[in-house]
Short mmCIF file of C-alpha atoms in Angstrom, two decimals:
data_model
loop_
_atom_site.label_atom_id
_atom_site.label_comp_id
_atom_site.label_asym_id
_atom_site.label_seq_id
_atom_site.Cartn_x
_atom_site.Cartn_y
_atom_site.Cartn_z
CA UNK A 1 3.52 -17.41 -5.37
CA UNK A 2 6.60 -16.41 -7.19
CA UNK A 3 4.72 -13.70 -9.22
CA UNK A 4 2.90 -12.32 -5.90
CA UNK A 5 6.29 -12.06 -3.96
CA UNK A 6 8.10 -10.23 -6.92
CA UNK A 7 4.90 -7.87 -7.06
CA UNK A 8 4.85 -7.48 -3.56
CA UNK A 9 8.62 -6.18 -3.79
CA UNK A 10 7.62 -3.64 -6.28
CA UNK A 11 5.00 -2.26 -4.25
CA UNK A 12 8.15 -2.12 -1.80
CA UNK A 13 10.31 -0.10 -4.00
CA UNK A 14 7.09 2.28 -5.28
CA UNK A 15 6.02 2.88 -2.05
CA UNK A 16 9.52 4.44 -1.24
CA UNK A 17 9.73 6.24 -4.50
CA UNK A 18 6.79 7.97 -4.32
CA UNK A 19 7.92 8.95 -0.62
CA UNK A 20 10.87 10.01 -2.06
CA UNK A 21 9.52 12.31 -4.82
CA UNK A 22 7.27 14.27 -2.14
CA UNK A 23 10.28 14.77 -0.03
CA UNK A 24 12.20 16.39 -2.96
CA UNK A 25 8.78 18.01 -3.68
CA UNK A 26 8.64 19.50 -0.66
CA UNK A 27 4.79 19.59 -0.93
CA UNK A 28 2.43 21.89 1.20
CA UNK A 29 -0.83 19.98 -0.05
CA UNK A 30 -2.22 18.50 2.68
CA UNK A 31 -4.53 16.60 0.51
CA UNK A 32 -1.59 14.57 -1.11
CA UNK A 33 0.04 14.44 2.17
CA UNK A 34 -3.90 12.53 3.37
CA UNK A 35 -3.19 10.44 0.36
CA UNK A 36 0.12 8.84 0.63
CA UNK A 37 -1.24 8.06 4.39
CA UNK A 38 -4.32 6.56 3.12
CA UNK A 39 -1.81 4.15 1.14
CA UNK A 40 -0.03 3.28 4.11
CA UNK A 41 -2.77 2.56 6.40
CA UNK A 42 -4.70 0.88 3.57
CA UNK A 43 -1.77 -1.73 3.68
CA UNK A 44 -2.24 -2.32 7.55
CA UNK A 45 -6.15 -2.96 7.24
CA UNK A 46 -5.38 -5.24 4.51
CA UNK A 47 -2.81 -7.22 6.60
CA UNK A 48 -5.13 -6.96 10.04
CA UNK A 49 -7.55 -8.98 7.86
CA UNK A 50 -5.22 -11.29 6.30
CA UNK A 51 -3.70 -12.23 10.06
CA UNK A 52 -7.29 -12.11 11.64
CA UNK A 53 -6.95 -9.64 13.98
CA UNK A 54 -10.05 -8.69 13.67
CA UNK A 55 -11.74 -5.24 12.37
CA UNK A 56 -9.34 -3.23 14.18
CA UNK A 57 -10.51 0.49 13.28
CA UNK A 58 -8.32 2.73 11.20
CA UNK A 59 -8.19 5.80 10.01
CA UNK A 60 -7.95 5.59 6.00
CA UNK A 61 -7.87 9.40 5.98
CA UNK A 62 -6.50 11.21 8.57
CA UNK A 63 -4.52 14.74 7.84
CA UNK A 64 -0.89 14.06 7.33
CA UNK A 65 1.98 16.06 7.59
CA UNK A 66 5.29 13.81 9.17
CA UNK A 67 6.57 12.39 5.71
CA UNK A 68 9.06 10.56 8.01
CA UNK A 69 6.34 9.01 9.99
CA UNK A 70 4.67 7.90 7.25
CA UNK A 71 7.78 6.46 5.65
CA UNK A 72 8.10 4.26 9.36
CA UNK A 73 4.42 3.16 8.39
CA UNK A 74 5.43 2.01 4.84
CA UNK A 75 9.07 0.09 6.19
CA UNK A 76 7.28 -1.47 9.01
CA UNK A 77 4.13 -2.65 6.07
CA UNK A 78 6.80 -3.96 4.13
CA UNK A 79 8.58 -5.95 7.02
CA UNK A 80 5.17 -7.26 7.87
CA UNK A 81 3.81 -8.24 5.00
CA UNK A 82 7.56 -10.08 3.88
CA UNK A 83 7.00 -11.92 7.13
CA UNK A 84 3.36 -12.92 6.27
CA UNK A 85 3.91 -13.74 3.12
CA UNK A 86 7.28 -15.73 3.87
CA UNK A 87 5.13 -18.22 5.62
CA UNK A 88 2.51 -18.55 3.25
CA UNK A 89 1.98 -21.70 1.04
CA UNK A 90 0.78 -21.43 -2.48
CA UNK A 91 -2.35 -23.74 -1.55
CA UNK A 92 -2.85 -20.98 1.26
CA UNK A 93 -3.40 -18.18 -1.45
CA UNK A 94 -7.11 -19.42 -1.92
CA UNK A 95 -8.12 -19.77 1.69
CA UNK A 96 -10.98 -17.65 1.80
CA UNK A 97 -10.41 -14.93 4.13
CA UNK A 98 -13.78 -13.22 6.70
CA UNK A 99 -13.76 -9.96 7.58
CA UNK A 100 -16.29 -7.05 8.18
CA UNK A 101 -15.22 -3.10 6.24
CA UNK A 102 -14.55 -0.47 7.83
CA UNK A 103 -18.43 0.14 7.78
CA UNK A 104 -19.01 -3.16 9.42
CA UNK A 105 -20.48 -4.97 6.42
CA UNK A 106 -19.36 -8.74 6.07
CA UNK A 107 -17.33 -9.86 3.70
CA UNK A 108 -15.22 -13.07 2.14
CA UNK A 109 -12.38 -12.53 0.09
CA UNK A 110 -9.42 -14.93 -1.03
CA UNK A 111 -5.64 -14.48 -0.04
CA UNK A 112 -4.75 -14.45 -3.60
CA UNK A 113 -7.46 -11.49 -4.23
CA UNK A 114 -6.68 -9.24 -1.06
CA UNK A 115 -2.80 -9.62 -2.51
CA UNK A 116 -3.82 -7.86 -5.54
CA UNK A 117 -5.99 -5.63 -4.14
CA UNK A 118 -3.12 -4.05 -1.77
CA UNK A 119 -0.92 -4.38 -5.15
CA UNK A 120 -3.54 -2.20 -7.37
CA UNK A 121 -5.11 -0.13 -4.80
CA UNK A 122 -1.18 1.29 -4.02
CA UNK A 123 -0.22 1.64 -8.02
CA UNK A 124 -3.93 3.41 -8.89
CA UNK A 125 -2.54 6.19 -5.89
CA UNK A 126 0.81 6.43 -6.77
CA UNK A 127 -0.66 7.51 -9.66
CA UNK A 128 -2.31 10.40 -8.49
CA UNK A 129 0.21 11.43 -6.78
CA UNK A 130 2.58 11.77 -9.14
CA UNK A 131 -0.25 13.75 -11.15
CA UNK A 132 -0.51 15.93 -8.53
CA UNK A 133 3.49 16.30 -8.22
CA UNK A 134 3.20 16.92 -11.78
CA UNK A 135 0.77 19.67 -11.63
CA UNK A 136 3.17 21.36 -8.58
CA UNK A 137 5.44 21.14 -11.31
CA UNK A 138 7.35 19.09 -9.66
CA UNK A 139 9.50 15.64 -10.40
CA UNK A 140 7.22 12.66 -10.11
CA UNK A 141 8.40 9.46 -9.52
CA UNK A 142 8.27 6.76 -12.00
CA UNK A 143 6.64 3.72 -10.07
CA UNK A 144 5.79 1.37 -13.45
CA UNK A 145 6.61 -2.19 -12.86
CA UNK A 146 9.01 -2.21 -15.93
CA UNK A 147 11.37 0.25 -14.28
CA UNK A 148 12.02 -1.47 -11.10
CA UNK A 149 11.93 -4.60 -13.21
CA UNK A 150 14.67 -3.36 -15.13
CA UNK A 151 16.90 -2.59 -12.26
#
């Protein structure tokens, strides 16, 4: 549980990094703007499922252009998601969890693996973003574990 928490409050940090680097960017692309969204929502479906709230229907990519708004999305994930996982127990991380995708196909999937899946699926995107900041030529954020370990 220990390791998942400490992950969890990287994904924290890296979430607001990357947000960071696209302010200073001051990025036009709309596609990486639909990207950094697609993050942020990704983390609410996640969550709806992990609370059983049901398939409430999102919109993994909308067009995007409020940074700000999307940086509300990404505070209020992380407030969420330190409340669910504040009252989890260890033994809870195996519960197997049902829930239909956002195609309506049915599926079971552990606590433990839907953690890492919100972990990986954010660090695979910040990736490309920071590719794409790159090829703006401009300043991308370094997200790695190690650095916001070594803080």
């Amino acid at each position: 549980m220990k390791t998942i928490m400490r992950m969890m409050d990287h994904l924290y940090w890296a979430d607001g990094r990357i947000l960071d680097a696209l302010e200073a960017s001051d990025t036009k692309d709309t596609e990486l703007l639909k990207l950094v969204r697609h993050v942020a929502v990704a983390e609410q479906v996640w969550l709806s499922r992990l609370e059983g709230r049901g398939n409430v229907q999102y919109w993994l990519w909308e067009e995007a252009e409020d940074l700000p708004e999307i940086r509300r999305m990404f505070e209020a994930n992380a407030k969420d998601y330190r409340n669910y996982i504040g009252k989890l127990e260890e033994s809870a991380l195996d519960q197997m969890i049902s829930y239909s995708s956002q195609n309506g196909r049915s599926f079971q999937t552990s606590v433990r693996d839907i953690l890492l899946q919100v972990l990986l699926h954010g660090q695979y995107h910040r990736g490309q973003i920071n590719r794409a900041l790159r090829m703006e030529g401009a300043e991308p954020a370094p997200v790695d574990y190690i650095t916001f370990a070594r803080l």
